PDB file of C-alpha atoms and ligand atoms in Angstrom:
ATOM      1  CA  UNK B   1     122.075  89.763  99.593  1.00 85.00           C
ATOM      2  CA  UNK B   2     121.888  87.231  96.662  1.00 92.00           C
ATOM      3  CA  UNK B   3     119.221  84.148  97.447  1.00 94.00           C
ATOM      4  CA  UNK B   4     121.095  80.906  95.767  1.00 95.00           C
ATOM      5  CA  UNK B   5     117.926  79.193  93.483  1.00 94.00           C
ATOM      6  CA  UNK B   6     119.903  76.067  93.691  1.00 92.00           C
ATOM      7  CA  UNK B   7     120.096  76.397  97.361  1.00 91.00           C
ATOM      8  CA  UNK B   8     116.433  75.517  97.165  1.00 90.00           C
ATOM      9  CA  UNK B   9     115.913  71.727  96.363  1.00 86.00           C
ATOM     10  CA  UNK B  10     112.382  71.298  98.065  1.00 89.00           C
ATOM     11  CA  UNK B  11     109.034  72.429  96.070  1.00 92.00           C
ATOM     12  CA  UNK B  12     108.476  74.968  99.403  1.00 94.00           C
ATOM     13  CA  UNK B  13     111.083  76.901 101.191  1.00 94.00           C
ATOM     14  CA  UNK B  14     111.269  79.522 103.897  1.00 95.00           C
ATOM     15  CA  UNK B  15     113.406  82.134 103.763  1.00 94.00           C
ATOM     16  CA  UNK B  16     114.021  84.824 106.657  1.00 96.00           C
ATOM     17  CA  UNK B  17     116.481  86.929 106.346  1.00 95.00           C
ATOM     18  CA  UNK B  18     117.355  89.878 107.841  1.00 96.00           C
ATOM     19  CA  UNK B  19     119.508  92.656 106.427  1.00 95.00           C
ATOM     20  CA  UNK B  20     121.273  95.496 108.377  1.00 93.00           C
ATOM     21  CA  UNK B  21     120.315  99.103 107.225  1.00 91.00           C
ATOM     22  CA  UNK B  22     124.140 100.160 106.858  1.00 88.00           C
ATOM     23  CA  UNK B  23     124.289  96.923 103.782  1.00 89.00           C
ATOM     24  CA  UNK B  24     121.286  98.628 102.250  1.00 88.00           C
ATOM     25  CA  UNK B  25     122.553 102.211 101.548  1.00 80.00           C
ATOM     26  CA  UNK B  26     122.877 103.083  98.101  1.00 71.00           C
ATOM     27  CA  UNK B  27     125.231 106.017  98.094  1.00 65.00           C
ATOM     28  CA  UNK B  28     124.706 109.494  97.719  1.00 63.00           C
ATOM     29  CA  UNK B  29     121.275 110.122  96.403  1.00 67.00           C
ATOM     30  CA  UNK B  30     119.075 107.934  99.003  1.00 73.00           C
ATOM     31  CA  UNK B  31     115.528 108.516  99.258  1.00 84.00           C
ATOM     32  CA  UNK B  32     115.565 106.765 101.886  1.00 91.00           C
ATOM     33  CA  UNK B  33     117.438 104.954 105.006  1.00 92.00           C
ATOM     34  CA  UNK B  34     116.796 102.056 106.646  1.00 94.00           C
ATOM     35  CA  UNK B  35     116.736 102.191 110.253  1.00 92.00           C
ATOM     36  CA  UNK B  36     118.571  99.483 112.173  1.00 91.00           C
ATOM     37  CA  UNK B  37     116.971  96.069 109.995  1.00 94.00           C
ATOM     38  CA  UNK B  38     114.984  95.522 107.400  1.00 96.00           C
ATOM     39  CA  UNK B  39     113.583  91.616 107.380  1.00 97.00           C
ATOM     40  CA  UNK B  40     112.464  90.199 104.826  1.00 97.00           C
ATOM     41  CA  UNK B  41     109.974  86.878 105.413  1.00 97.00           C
ATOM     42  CA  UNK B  42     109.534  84.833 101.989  1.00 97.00           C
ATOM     43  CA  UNK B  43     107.865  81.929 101.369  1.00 97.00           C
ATOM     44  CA  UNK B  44     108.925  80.336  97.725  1.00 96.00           C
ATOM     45  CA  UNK B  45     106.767  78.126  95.859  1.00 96.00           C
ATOM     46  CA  UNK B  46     108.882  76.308  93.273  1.00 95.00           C
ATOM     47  CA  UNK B  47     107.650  74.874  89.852  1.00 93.00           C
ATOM     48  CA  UNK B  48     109.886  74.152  87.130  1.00 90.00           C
ATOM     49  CA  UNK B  49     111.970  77.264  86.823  1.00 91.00           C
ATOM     50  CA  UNK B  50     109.594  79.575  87.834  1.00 94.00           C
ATOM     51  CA  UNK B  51     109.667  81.017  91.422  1.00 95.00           C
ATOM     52  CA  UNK B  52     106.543  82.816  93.828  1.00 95.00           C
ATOM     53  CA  UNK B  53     107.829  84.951  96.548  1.00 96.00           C
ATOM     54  CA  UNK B  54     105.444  85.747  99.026  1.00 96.00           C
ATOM     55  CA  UNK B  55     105.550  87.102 101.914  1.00 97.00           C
ATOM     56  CA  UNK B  56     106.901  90.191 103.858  1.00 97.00           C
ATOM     57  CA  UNK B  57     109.334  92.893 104.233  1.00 97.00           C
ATOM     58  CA  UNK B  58     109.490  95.245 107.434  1.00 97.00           C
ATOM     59  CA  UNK B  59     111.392  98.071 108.310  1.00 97.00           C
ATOM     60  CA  UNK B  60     111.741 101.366 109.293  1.00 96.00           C
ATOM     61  CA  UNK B  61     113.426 103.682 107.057  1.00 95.00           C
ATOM     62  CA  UNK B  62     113.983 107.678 107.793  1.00 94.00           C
ATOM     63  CA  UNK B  63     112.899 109.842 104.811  1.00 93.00           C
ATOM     64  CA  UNK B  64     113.779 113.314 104.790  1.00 93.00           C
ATOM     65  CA  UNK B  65     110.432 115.916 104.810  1.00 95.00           C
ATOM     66  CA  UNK B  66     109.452 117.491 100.983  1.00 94.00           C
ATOM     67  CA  UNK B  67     109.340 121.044 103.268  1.00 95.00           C
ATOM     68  CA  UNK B  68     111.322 121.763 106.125  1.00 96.00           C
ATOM     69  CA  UNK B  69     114.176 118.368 104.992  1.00 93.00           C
ATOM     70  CA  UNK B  70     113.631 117.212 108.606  1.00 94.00           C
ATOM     71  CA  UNK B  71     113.863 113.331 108.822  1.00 93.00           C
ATOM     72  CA  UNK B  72     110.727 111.540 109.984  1.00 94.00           C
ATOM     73  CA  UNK B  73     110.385 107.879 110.466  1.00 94.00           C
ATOM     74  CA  UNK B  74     108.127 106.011 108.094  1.00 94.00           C
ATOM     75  CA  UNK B  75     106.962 102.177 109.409  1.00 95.00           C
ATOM     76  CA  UNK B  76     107.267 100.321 106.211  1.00 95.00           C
ATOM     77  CA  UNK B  77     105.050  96.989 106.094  1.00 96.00           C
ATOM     78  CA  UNK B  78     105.099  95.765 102.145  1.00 94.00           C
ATOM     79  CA  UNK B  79     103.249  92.176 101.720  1.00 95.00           C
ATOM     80  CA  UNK B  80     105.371  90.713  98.719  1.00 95.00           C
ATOM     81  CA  UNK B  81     103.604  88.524  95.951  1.00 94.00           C
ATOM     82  CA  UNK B  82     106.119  88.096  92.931  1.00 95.00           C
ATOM     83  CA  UNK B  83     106.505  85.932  90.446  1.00 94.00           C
ATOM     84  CA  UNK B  84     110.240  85.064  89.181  1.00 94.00           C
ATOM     85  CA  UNK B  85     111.124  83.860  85.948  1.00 91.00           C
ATOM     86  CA  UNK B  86     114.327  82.832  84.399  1.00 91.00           C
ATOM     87  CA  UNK B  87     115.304  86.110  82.297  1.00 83.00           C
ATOM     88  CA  UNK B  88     116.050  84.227  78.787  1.00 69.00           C
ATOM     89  CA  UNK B  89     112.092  83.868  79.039  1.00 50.00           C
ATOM     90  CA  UNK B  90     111.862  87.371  78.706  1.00 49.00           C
ATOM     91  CA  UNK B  91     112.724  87.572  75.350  1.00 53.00           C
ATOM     92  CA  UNK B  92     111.686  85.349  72.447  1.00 51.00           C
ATOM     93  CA  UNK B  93     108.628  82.960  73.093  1.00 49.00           C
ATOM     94  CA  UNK B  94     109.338  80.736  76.459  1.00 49.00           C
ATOM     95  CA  UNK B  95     107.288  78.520  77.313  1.00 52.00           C
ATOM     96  CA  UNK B  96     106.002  80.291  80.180  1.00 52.00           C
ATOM     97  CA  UNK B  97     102.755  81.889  80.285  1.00 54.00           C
ATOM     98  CA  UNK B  98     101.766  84.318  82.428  1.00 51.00           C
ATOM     99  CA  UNK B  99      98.693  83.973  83.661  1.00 52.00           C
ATOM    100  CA  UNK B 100      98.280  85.673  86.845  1.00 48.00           C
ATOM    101  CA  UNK B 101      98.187  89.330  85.186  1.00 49.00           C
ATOM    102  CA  UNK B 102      97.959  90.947  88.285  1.00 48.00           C
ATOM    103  CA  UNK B 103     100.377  89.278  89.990  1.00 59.00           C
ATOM    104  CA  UNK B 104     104.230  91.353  89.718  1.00 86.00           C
ATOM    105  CA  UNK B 105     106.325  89.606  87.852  1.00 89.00           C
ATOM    106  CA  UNK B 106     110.018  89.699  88.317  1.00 89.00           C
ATOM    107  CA  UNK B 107     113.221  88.031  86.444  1.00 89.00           C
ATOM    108  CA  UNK B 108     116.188  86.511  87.601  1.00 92.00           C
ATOM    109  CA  UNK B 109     119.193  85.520  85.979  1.00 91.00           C
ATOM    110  CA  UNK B 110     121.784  82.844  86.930  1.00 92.00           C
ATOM    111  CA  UNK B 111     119.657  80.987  89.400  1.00 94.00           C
ATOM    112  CA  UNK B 112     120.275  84.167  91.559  1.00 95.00           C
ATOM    113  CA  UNK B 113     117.505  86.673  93.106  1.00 95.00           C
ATOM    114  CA  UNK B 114     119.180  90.043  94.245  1.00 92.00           C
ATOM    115  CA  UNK B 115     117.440  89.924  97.240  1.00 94.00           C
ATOM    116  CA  UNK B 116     118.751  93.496  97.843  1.00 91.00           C
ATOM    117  CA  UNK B 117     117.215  95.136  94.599  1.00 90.00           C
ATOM    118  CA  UNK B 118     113.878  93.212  95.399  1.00 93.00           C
ATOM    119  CA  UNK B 119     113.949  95.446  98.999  1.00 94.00           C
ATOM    120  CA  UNK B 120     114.909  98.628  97.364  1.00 91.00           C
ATOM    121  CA  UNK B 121     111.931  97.963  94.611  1.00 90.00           C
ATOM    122  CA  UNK B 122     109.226  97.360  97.232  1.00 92.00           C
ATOM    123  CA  UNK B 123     110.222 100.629  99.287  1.00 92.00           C
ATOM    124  CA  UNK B 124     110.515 102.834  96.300  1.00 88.00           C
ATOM    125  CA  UNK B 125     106.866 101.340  95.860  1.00 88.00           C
ATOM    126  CA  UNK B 126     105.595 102.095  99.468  1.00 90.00           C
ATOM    127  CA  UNK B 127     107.294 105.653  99.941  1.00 92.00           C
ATOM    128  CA  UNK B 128     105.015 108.268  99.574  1.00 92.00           C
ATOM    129  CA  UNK B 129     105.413 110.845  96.816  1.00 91.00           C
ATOM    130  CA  UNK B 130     105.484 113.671  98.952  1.00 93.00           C
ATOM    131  CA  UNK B 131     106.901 112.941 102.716  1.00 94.00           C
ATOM    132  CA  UNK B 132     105.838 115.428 105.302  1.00 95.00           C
ATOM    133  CA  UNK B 133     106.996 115.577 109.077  1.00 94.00           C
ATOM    134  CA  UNK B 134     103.647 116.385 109.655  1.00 94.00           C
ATOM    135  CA  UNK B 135     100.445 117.521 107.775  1.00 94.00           C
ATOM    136  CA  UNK B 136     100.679 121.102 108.717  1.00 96.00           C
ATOM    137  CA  UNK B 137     104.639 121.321 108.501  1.00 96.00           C
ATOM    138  CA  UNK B 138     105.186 124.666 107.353  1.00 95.00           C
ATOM    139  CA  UNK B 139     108.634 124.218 106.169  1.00 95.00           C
ATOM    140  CA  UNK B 140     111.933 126.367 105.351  1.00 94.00           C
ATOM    141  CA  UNK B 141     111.924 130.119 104.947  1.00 91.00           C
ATOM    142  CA  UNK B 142     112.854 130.893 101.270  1.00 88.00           C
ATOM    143  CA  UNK B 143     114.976 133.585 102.236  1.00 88.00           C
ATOM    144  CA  UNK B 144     116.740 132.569 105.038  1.00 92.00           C
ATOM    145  CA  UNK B 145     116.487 128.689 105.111  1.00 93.00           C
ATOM    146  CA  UNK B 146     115.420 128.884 108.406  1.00 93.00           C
ATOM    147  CA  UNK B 147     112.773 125.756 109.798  1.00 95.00           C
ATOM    148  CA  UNK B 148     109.422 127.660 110.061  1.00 94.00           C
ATOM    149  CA  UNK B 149     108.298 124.770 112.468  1.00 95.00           C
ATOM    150  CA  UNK B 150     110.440 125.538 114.886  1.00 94.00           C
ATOM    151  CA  UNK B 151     112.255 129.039 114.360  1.00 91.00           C
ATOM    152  CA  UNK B 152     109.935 132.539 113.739  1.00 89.00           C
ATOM    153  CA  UNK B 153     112.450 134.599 111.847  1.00 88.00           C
ATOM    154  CA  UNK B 154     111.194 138.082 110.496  1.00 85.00           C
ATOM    155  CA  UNK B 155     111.646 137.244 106.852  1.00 84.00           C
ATOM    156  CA  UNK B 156     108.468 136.235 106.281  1.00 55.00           C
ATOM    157  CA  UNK B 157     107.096 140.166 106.933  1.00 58.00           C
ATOM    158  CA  UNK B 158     109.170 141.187 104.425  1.00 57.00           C
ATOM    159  CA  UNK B 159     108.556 138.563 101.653  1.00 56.00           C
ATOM    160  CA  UNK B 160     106.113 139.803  98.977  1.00 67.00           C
ATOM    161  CA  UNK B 161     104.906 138.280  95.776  1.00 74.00           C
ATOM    162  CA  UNK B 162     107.651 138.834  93.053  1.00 75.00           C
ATOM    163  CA  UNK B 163     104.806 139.371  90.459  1.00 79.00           C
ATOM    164  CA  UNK B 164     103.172 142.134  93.183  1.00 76.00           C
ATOM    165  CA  UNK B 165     107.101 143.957  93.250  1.00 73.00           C
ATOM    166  CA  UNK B 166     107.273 143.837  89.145  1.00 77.00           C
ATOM    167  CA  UNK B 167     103.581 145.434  89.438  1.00 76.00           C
ATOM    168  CA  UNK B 168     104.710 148.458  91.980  1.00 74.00           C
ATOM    169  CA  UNK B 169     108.048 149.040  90.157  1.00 76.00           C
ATOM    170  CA  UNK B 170     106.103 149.451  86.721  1.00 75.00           C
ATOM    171  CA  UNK B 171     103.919 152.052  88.568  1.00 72.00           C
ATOM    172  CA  UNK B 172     106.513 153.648  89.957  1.00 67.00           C
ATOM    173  CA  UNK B 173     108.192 154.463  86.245  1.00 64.00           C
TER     174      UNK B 173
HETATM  175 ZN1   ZN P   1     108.598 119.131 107.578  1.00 80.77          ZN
HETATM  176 ZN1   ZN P   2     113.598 133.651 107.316  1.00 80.77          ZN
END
């Protein structure tokens, strides 16, 4: 998971790597997971001590739905452009300017990347905020947790606005 900067003595390198979903979990509070591989496909431009990654990470990670907690597939395609500097440049002056602005620009430390933080930062950057399973997913029944997309349980006659049942028991005072 950890890219070796001294491994690269050439002014270009390819790396291709690819990294089984089961090395990528992060414990307990995933977002996400990754679905059999995630490959990552980096070209790195070397100048002095600072490193440009581009290229391209694919995979296919299973999020869980924001309604009904269903997973759902999501067919991640991220094109990486980043910029590594060594991190002691990150404090005090450097000598390194940076000039692309819009270009993301990343630190390493060590003459190591953590190729397995870069992944995790460019999904958390390509998930979308709210997941669904589909547009009109109607999700979980508040009262009985059942899934509304594919269970019709009677709960949802009885449900009424909690502000509606303050209304009718201050009438009926
Ligand atoms: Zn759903
Ligand atoms: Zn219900």
């Amino acid at each position: 998971m950890i890219l070796d900067l001294r491994s690269i003595k050439g002014q270009r390198e390819r790396v291709r790597r690819t990294f089984p979903g089961d090395t990528l979990s992060q414990g307990g509070g995933d977002q996400y997971r990754v679905v059999d591989t995630a490959t990552l496909d980096l070209d790195i431009r070397k100048d002095g001590g600072k490193y440009r990654v581009v290229g391209r990470l694919e995979a296919t990670l299973e999020l869980g739905c924001c309604r009904c907690l269903e997973s759902l597939p999501l067919v991640v395609g991220v094109d990486v452009d980043l910029l590594f500097l060594p991190v002691s440049d990150n404090t005090g002056e450097g000598d390194f300017q940076i000039e692309e602005s819009d270009l993301g620009t990343a630190f390493y430390r060590d003459d190591q990347i953590d190729l397995a933080q870069l992944i995790h930062e460019q999904f958390q950057l390509a998930l979308p905020m709210k997941p669904l399973c589909r547009d009109d997913c109607r999700g979980l029944c508040p009262v009985c947790g059942g899934n509304r997309n594919t269970t019709t349980c009677q709960c949802v006659e009885r449900w009424e606005d909690p502000r509606l049942a303050v209304l009718k028991s201050l009438k009926s005072e």
